[in-house]
């Protein structure tokens, strides 16, 4: 019933720097320019593929230059993995060098070559040359062509002191299964989706709890087909004795939030209605979009937000 990752949301500092990195250096499409619905003085950015397909969406709350730096640690998603075409890592290495991006030399895990790098806020990401060809079409920009472009998420890694409680949610509630293990990294996947369907659990018993602030992941959202599947998932989570929010309307999807027993904030998000609900495909991300309750305050909100382009 869970169809892999829907989106991942992280915290950034400077909005313009975040926007420039993801659209220009990484070559993602700016899918939606809106505000944090719980704090309309700050942006909420969505980056993804051309249509903003679930499983490709990385979102940010850019809190501004005064943002406190977060720290990767336990009870947190600590790595975000993008699938890239075989043979593309050379292009990315050269590009990261040219843009002064911090990266590690390519390495290999589970038989796949990957390149780790940090975004300008220190958020840890990976590009993975997947063994299974990924059928998704990468978004093409002037500098990042389709043969090297990211295709969307491959996996997300959660760091935990003890993986068991989290693994229980993945297997008993979400329908994932353990498919591989390398040292203290346990790889779970679901067959309900062909892409963005992997979660790695890394067990570090002595690791300090992470601090969610600049350069860290705020939550991982999992994907369900529609509201009905979402409500069924809500019942299953309640039956595990966990707290979960009622359904919240996020304009582009409907959301539930709960903290899984390992401490990571999870969201369950619907495919419907999607990013074309308030602007056409060609115009995605070009205008500031506000939910109806904030529309009367547009002028004041726009005055607060930094210009991007
Ligand atoms: Zn979310």
mmCIF file of C-alpha atoms and ligand atoms in Angstrom:
data_model
loop_
_atom_site.group_PDB
_atom_site.id
_atom_site.type_symbol
_atom_site.label_atom_id
_atom_site.label_comp_id
_atom_site.label_asym_id
_atom_site.label_seq_id
_atom_site.Cartn_x
_atom_site.Cartn_y
_atom_site.Cartn_z
ATOM 1 C CA UNK A 1 0.000 0.000 0.000
ATOM 2 C CA UNK A 2 2.955 2.301 0.576
ATOM 3 C CA UNK A 3 4.366 3.015 -2.900
ATOM 4 C CA UNK A 4 7.815 4.192 -1.829
ATOM 5 C CA UNK A 5 8.965 7.704 -0.997
ATOM 6 C CA UNK A 6 6.617 10.596 -1.869
ATOM 7 C CA UNK A 7 8.876 13.508 -0.887
ATOM 8 C CA UNK A 8 11.642 14.417 1.542
ATOM 9 C CA UNK A 9 11.664 17.744 3.373
ATOM 10 C CA UNK A 10 14.784 19.411 4.733
ATOM 11 C CA UNK A 11 15.816 22.700 6.343
ATOM 12 C CA UNK A 12 17.993 25.213 4.519
ATOM 13 C CA UNK A 13 19.448 28.635 5.330
ATOM 14 C CA UNK A 14 19.537 31.230 2.578
ATOM 15 C CA UNK A 15 16.619 30.805 0.156
ATOM 16 C CA UNK A 16 18.383 32.107 -2.951
ATOM 17 C CA UNK A 17 21.453 29.932 -2.366
ATOM 18 C CA UNK A 18 19.215 26.872 -1.908
ATOM 19 C CA UNK A 19 17.223 27.729 -5.046
ATOM 20 C CA UNK A 20 20.377 28.265 -7.117
ATOM 21 C CA UNK A 21 22.016 25.028 -5.984
ATOM 22 C CA UNK A 22 19.087 22.735 -6.720
ATOM 23 C CA UNK A 23 17.914 24.334 -9.951
ATOM 24 C CA UNK A 24 21.256 25.321 -11.472
ATOM 25 C CA UNK A 25 23.935 22.959 -10.115
ATOM 26 C CA UNK A 26 21.840 19.826 -9.577
ATOM 27 C CA UNK A 27 19.481 20.652 -12.438
ATOM 28 C CA UNK A 28 16.168 19.850 -10.775
ATOM 29 C CA UNK A 29 12.957 21.490 -11.846
ATOM 30 C CA UNK A 30 11.529 24.134 -9.533
ATOM 31 C CA UNK A 31 8.097 22.582 -9.247
ATOM 32 C CA UNK A 32 6.437 24.841 -6.707
ATOM 33 C CA UNK A 33 7.148 28.199 -5.122
ATOM 34 C CA UNK A 34 4.968 28.537 -2.052
ATOM 35 C CA UNK A 35 5.177 29.318 1.665
ATOM 36 C CA UNK A 36 5.303 27.189 4.785
ATOM 37 C CA UNK A 37 1.574 26.740 5.489
ATOM 38 C CA UNK A 38 2.340 26.794 9.238
ATOM 39 C CA UNK A 39 4.609 29.875 8.964
ATOM 40 C CA UNK A 40 3.752 31.916 5.828
ATOM 41 C CA UNK A 41 6.676 34.328 6.279
ATOM 42 C CA UNK A 42 9.046 31.609 5.027
ATOM 43 C CA UNK A 43 9.173 29.932 1.668
ATOM 44 C CA UNK A 44 8.458 26.306 0.961
ATOM 45 C CA UNK A 45 10.332 25.148 -2.141
ATOM 46 C CA UNK A 46 9.627 21.989 -4.099
ATOM 47 C CA UNK A 47 12.201 20.577 -6.529
ATOM 48 C CA UNK A 48 11.589 17.518 -8.678
ATOM 49 C CA UNK A 49 11.177 16.194 -12.196
ATOM 50 C CA UNK A 50 9.226 17.952 -14.934
ATOM 51 C CA UNK A 51 5.786 17.029 -13.550
ATOM 52 C CA UNK A 52 6.705 16.927 -9.870
ATOM 53 C CA UNK A 53 6.129 13.180 -9.780
ATOM 54 C CA UNK A 54 5.974 11.679 -6.279
ATOM 55 C CA UNK A 55 9.302 9.988 -5.592
ATOM 56 C CA UNK A 56 11.269 12.868 -7.147
ATOM 57 C CA UNK A 57 10.262 15.697 -4.801
ATOM 58 C CA UNK A 58 12.789 17.284 -2.458
ATOM 59 C CA UNK A 59 11.331 20.190 -0.488
ATOM 60 C CA UNK A 60 12.925 22.857 1.685
ATOM 61 C CA UNK A 61 12.005 25.343 4.329
ATOM 62 C CA UNK A 62 14.719 27.998 3.849
ATOM 63 C CA UNK A 63 14.805 29.632 7.278
ATOM 64 C CA UNK A 64 17.254 32.364 6.245
ATOM 65 C CA UNK A 65 20.846 33.211 7.097
ATOM 66 C CA UNK A 66 20.239 33.177 10.851
ATOM 67 C CA UNK A 67 19.308 29.481 10.724
ATOM 68 C CA UNK A 68 20.944 27.359 13.401
ATOM 69 C CA UNK A 69 23.108 24.595 11.936
ATOM 70 C CA UNK A 70 21.601 21.166 12.531
ATOM 71 C CA UNK A 71 23.528 17.987 13.141
ATOM 72 C CA UNK A 72 23.139 14.611 11.501
ATOM 73 C CA UNK A 73 22.576 11.927 14.094
ATOM 74 C CA UNK A 74 20.314 9.191 15.353
ATOM 75 C CA UNK A 75 16.537 9.237 14.854
ATOM 76 C CA UNK A 76 16.895 11.132 11.609
ATOM 77 C CA UNK A 77 17.116 10.625 7.866
ATOM 78 C CA UNK A 78 20.825 11.209 7.247
ATOM 79 C CA UNK A 79 21.329 10.579 3.511
ATOM 80 C CA UNK A 80 19.184 11.208 0.449
ATOM 81 C CA UNK A 81 19.976 9.068 -2.580
ATOM 82 C CA UNK A 82 19.172 9.998 -6.194
ATOM 83 C CA UNK A 83 19.297 7.502 -9.039
ATOM 84 C CA UNK A 84 21.478 8.620 -11.954
ATOM 85 C CA UNK A 85 22.275 6.901 -15.274
ATOM 86 C CA UNK A 86 25.218 4.505 -15.484
ATOM 87 C CA UNK A 87 28.403 6.291 -16.478
ATOM 88 C CA UNK A 88 27.223 9.742 -15.321
ATOM 89 C CA UNK A 89 29.330 10.109 -12.157
ATOM 90 C CA UNK A 90 32.288 11.494 -14.134
ATOM 91 C CA UNK A 91 30.108 14.374 -15.300
ATOM 92 C CA UNK A 92 28.949 15.050 -11.748
ATOM 93 C CA UNK A 93 32.474 14.910 -10.298
ATOM 94 C CA UNK A 94 33.634 17.511 -12.759
ATOM 95 C CA UNK A 95 30.577 19.650 -12.100
ATOM 96 C CA UNK A 96 31.010 19.505 -8.317
ATOM 97 C CA UNK A 97 34.670 20.476 -8.675
ATOM 98 C CA UNK A 98 33.768 23.418 -10.911
ATOM 99 C CA UNK A 99 31.129 24.653 -8.422
ATOM 100 C CA UNK A 100 33.218 24.100 -5.261
ATOM 101 C CA UNK A 101 30.816 21.484 -3.940
ATOM 102 C CA UNK A 102 32.086 19.292 -1.086
ATOM 103 C CA UNK A 103 32.123 15.651 -2.185
ATOM 104 C CA UNK A 104 33.795 12.297 -1.520
ATOM 105 C CA UNK A 105 35.478 10.211 -4.164
ATOM 106 C CA UNK A 106 33.017 7.706 -5.626
ATOM 107 C CA UNK A 107 32.691 4.476 -3.657
ATOM 108 C CA UNK A 108 30.552 1.360 -3.904
ATOM 109 C CA UNK A 109 27.842 -0.194 -1.768
ATOM 110 C CA UNK A 110 25.552 -3.106 -2.570
ATOM 111 C CA UNK A 111 27.507 -3.408 -5.804
ATOM 112 C CA UNK A 112 26.562 0.077 -7.018
ATOM 113 C CA UNK A 113 28.842 3.061 -7.566
ATOM 114 C CA UNK A 114 27.826 6.239 -5.756
ATOM 115 C CA UNK A 115 29.033 9.777 -5.159
ATOM 116 C CA UNK A 116 28.386 11.513 -1.829
ATOM 117 C CA UNK A 117 28.179 15.305 -1.677
ATOM 118 C CA UNK A 118 26.926 18.115 0.536
ATOM 119 C CA UNK A 119 24.577 20.896 -0.479
ATOM 120 C CA UNK A 120 25.509 24.482 0.564
ATOM 121 C CA UNK A 121 23.847 23.938 3.967
ATOM 122 C CA UNK A 122 25.648 20.650 4.606
ATOM 123 C CA UNK A 123 22.741 18.365 3.720
ATOM 124 C CA UNK A 124 24.164 14.975 2.721
ATOM 125 C CA UNK A 125 23.097 13.583 -0.641
ATOM 126 C CA UNK A 126 24.226 10.786 -2.932
ATOM 127 C CA UNK A 127 24.068 10.084 -6.625
ATOM 128 C CA UNK A 128 23.845 6.360 -7.301
ATOM 129 C CA UNK A 129 24.509 4.616 -10.614
ATOM 130 C CA UNK A 130 21.824 2.005 -10.166
ATOM 131 C CA UNK A 131 22.355 -1.514 -11.494
ATOM 132 C CA UNK A 132 18.696 -1.841 -12.458
ATOM 133 C CA UNK A 133 18.017 0.712 -15.212
ATOM 134 C CA UNK A 134 15.660 3.368 -13.842
ATOM 135 C CA UNK A 135 12.808 3.965 -16.326
ATOM 136 C CA UNK A 136 12.136 7.526 -15.152
ATOM 137 C CA UNK A 137 13.018 10.426 -17.438
ATOM 138 C CA UNK A 138 15.353 12.945 -15.818
ATOM 139 C CA UNK A 139 14.583 16.659 -16.098
ATOM 140 C CA UNK A 140 16.839 18.313 -18.624
ATOM 141 C CA UNK A 141 18.375 21.773 -18.291
ATOM 142 C CA UNK A 142 20.820 23.653 -20.503
ATOM 143 C CA UNK A 143 23.791 22.211 -18.618
ATOM 144 C CA UNK A 144 22.400 18.927 -17.269
ATOM 145 C CA UNK A 145 21.196 16.762 -20.137
ATOM 146 C CA UNK A 146 18.962 13.734 -19.838
ATOM 147 C CA UNK A 147 21.838 11.227 -20.136
ATOM 148 C CA UNK A 148 23.286 12.449 -16.815
ATOM 149 C CA UNK A 149 20.241 13.984 -15.069
ATOM 150 C CA UNK A 150 18.933 12.715 -11.741
ATOM 151 C CA UNK A 151 15.875 10.488 -12.134
ATOM 152 C CA UNK A 152 14.370 10.981 -8.702
ATOM 153 C CA UNK A 153 14.980 9.289 -5.398
ATOM 154 C CA UNK A 154 16.629 5.905 -5.187
ATOM 155 C CA UNK A 155 16.697 5.559 -1.417
ATOM 156 C CA UNK A 156 16.746 7.347 1.907
ATOM 157 C CA UNK A 157 18.949 6.336 4.824
ATOM 158 C CA UNK A 158 17.752 6.547 8.415
ATOM 159 C CA UNK A 159 20.286 6.415 11.272
ATOM 160 C CA UNK A 160 19.039 4.712 14.420
ATOM 161 C CA UNK A 161 20.443 3.524 17.746
ATOM 162 C CA UNK A 162 18.409 0.336 17.322
ATOM 163 C CA UNK A 163 16.828 -0.486 13.981
ATOM 164 C CA UNK A 164 14.259 -2.985 15.259
ATOM 165 C CA UNK A 165 11.312 -0.696 16.101
ATOM 166 C CA UNK A 166 11.655 1.212 12.820
ATOM 167 C CA UNK A 167 12.153 -1.978 10.838
ATOM 168 C CA UNK A 168 8.899 -3.222 12.403
ATOM 169 C CA UNK A 169 6.984 -0.259 10.960
ATOM 170 C CA UNK A 170 8.568 -0.725 7.533
ATOM 171 C CA UNK A 171 7.774 -4.449 7.377
ATOM 172 C CA UNK A 172 4.540 -4.855 9.390
ATOM 173 C CA UNK A 173 2.792 -1.609 8.406
ATOM 174 C CA UNK A 174 4.346 -0.349 5.171
ATOM 175 C CA UNK A 175 4.916 -3.694 3.434
ATOM 176 C CA UNK A 176 8.706 -3.414 3.026
ATOM 177 C CA UNK A 177 11.036 -6.421 3.350
ATOM 178 C CA UNK A 178 14.714 -6.773 4.214
ATOM 179 C CA UNK A 179 16.492 -7.407 0.904
ATOM 180 C CA UNK A 180 20.183 -6.980 1.769
ATOM 181 C CA UNK A 181 22.637 -6.125 4.516
ATOM 182 C CA UNK A 182 26.150 -4.700 4.482
ATOM 183 C CA UNK A 183 27.877 -4.251 7.878
ATOM 184 C CA UNK A 184 25.450 -2.152 9.954
ATOM 185 C CA UNK A 185 23.378 -1.037 6.929
ATOM 186 C CA UNK A 186 20.107 -2.929 6.454
ATOM 187 C CA UNK A 187 18.347 -2.438 3.143
ATOM 188 C CA UNK A 188 14.539 -2.589 3.005
ATOM 189 C CA UNK A 189 12.448 -2.341 -0.154
ATOM 190 C CA UNK A 190 8.858 -2.573 -1.272
ATOM 191 C CA UNK A 191 7.660 -4.198 -4.474
ATOM 192 C CA UNK A 192 4.653 -1.819 -4.540
ATOM 193 C CA UNK A 193 6.786 0.599 -6.583
ATOM 194 C CA UNK A 194 9.653 0.131 -9.031
ATOM 195 C CA UNK A 195 11.365 3.359 -8.034
ATOM 196 C CA UNK A 196 12.092 5.338 -4.848
ATOM 197 C CA UNK A 197 11.272 2.107 -3.047
ATOM 198 C CA UNK A 198 14.361 1.602 -0.846
ATOM 199 C CA UNK A 199 14.929 2.610 2.767
ATOM 200 C CA UNK A 200 18.304 1.858 4.357
ATOM 201 C CA UNK A 201 18.474 1.596 8.138
ATOM 202 C CA UNK A 202 21.926 2.230 9.609
ATOM 203 C CA UNK A 203 22.360 1.022 13.172
ATOM 204 C CA UNK A 204 24.728 3.069 15.365
ATOM 205 C CA UNK A 205 23.973 2.210 19.022
ATOM 206 C CA UNK A 206 26.076 5.009 20.520
ATOM 207 C CA UNK A 207 25.185 7.757 18.034
ATOM 208 C CA UNK A 208 23.836 10.983 19.557
ATOM 209 C CA UNK A 209 20.379 12.081 18.546
ATOM 210 C CA UNK A 210 20.485 14.411 15.548
ATOM 211 C CA UNK A 211 19.413 18.042 15.732
ATOM 212 C CA UNK A 212 16.865 19.108 13.128
ATOM 213 C CA UNK A 213 17.905 22.546 11.852
ATOM 214 C CA UNK A 214 19.866 23.857 8.845
ATOM 215 C CA UNK A 215 21.289 21.149 6.603
ATOM 216 C CA UNK A 216 19.233 18.260 7.985
ATOM 217 C CA UNK A 217 16.118 16.370 6.992
ATOM 218 C CA UNK A 218 12.895 17.377 8.698
ATOM 219 C CA UNK A 219 10.761 14.413 7.619
ATOM 220 C CA UNK A 220 10.358 11.637 5.062
ATOM 221 C CA UNK A 221 6.980 11.340 3.344
ATOM 222 C CA UNK A 222 5.751 7.983 2.045
ATOM 223 C CA UNK A 223 3.405 7.661 -0.849
ATOM 224 C CA UNK A 224 -0.145 6.305 -1.000
ATOM 225 C CA UNK A 225 -2.409 6.222 -4.054
ATOM 226 C CA UNK A 226 -5.379 8.115 -2.640
ATOM 227 C CA UNK A 227 -7.305 9.193 0.451
ATOM 228 C CA UNK A 228 -8.835 5.758 0.950
ATOM 229 C CA UNK A 229 -5.435 4.031 1.059
ATOM 230 C CA UNK A 230 -4.250 6.788 3.362
ATOM 231 C CA UNK A 231 -7.069 6.267 5.860
ATOM 232 C CA UNK A 232 -6.427 2.520 5.853
ATOM 233 C CA UNK A 233 -2.778 3.242 6.620
ATOM 234 C CA UNK A 234 -3.869 5.568 9.428
ATOM 235 C CA UNK A 235 -5.848 2.742 11.033
ATOM 236 C CA UNK A 236 -2.854 0.390 10.825
ATOM 237 C CA UNK A 237 -0.591 2.947 12.515
ATOM 238 C CA UNK A 238 -3.142 3.617 15.257
ATOM 239 C CA UNK A 239 -3.427 -0.136 15.798
ATOM 240 C CA UNK A 240 0.330 -0.161 16.527
ATOM 241 C CA UNK A 241 -0.387 2.178 19.439
ATOM 242 C CA UNK A 242 1.232 5.200 17.764
ATOM 243 C CA UNK A 243 -0.102 8.759 17.628
ATOM 244 C CA UNK A 244 -0.880 10.156 14.201
ATOM 245 C CA UNK A 245 -2.365 13.464 13.073
ATOM 246 C CA UNK A 246 -5.709 13.796 11.302
ATOM 247 C CA UNK A 247 -5.543 14.406 7.562
ATOM 248 C CA UNK A 248 -4.050 17.821 6.731
ATOM 249 C CA UNK A 249 -4.633 19.481 3.354
ATOM 250 C CA UNK A 250 -1.288 20.526 1.840
ATOM 251 C CA UNK A 251 -2.941 21.777 -1.389
ATOM 252 C CA UNK A 252 -0.784 19.468 -3.572
ATOM 253 C CA UNK A 253 -1.353 16.332 -1.493
ATOM 254 C CA UNK A 254 -3.098 15.279 1.695
ATOM 255 C CA UNK A 255 -0.902 14.451 4.653
ATOM 256 C CA UNK A 256 -0.742 12.535 7.898
ATOM 257 C CA UNK A 257 2.235 12.810 10.243
ATOM 258 C CA UNK A 258 3.511 10.442 12.892
ATOM 259 C CA UNK A 259 6.761 9.847 14.726
ATOM 260 C CA UNK A 260 7.862 6.265 14.186
ATOM 261 C CA UNK A 261 9.138 4.489 17.314
ATOM 262 C CA UNK A 262 12.791 5.076 16.315
ATOM 263 C CA UNK A 263 12.147 8.836 16.498
ATOM 264 C CA UNK A 264 12.064 9.782 12.799
ATOM 265 C CA UNK A 265 9.163 11.987 11.678
ATOM 266 C CA UNK A 266 7.227 10.187 8.938
ATOM 267 C CA UNK A 267 4.467 11.553 6.725
ATOM 268 C CA UNK A 268 1.964 9.653 4.614
ATOM 269 C CA UNK A 269 1.090 11.692 1.513
ATOM 270 C CA UNK A 270 -1.395 11.068 -1.295
ATOM 271 C CA UNK A 271 -0.629 11.209 -5.017
ATOM 272 C CA UNK A 272 -3.707 13.396 -5.425
ATOM 273 C CA UNK A 273 -4.231 16.165 -6.385
ATOM 274 C CA UNK A 274 -0.649 16.912 -7.478
ATOM 275 C CA UNK A 275 1.239 20.068 -8.460
ATOM 276 C CA UNK A 276 -0.864 20.961 -11.489
ATOM 277 C CA UNK A 277 -3.825 21.825 -9.235
ATOM 278 C CA UNK A 278 -3.003 25.566 -9.266
ATOM 279 C CA UNK A 279 -0.767 26.123 -12.324
ATOM 280 C CA UNK A 280 -0.235 24.338 -15.639
ATOM 281 C CA UNK A 281 2.729 22.044 -16.325
ATOM 282 C CA UNK A 282 4.639 24.643 -18.363
ATOM 283 C CA UNK A 283 4.329 27.253 -15.596
ATOM 284 C CA UNK A 284 5.210 25.100 -12.552
ATOM 285 C CA UNK A 285 7.271 27.070 -10.032
ATOM 286 C CA UNK A 286 7.118 30.391 -11.877
ATOM 287 C CA UNK A 287 4.742 32.238 -9.534
ATOM 288 C CA UNK A 288 4.348 32.408 -5.785
ATOM 289 C CA UNK A 289 1.390 30.177 -4.967
ATOM 290 C CA UNK A 290 -0.495 30.717 -1.733
ATOM 291 C CA UNK A 291 -3.223 28.614 -0.145
ATOM 292 C CA UNK A 292 -6.567 30.484 -0.128
ATOM 293 C CA UNK A 293 -6.330 31.411 3.579
ATOM 294 C CA UNK A 294 -3.176 33.472 2.902
ATOM 295 C CA UNK A 295 -4.263 35.047 -0.388
ATOM 296 C CA UNK A 296 -5.664 38.183 1.359
ATOM 297 C CA UNK A 297 -2.165 38.756 2.843
ATOM 298 C CA UNK A 298 -0.239 38.222 -0.394
ATOM 299 C CA UNK A 299 1.269 41.681 -0.516
ATOM 300 C CA UNK A 300 2.645 41.524 3.037
ATOM 301 C CA UNK A 301 3.930 37.985 2.510
ATOM 302 C CA UNK A 302 5.670 38.817 -0.766
ATOM 303 C CA UNK A 303 7.405 41.791 0.867
ATOM 304 C CA UNK A 304 9.017 39.444 3.397
ATOM 305 C CA UNK A 305 10.322 36.918 0.893
ATOM 306 C CA UNK A 306 13.662 37.313 -0.878
ATOM 307 C CA UNK A 307 13.699 37.550 -4.678
ATOM 308 C CA UNK A 308 14.896 34.422 -6.456
ATOM 309 C CA UNK A 309 15.195 35.352 -10.121
HETATM 310 ZN ZN1 LIG B 1 6.061 16.741 3.896
#
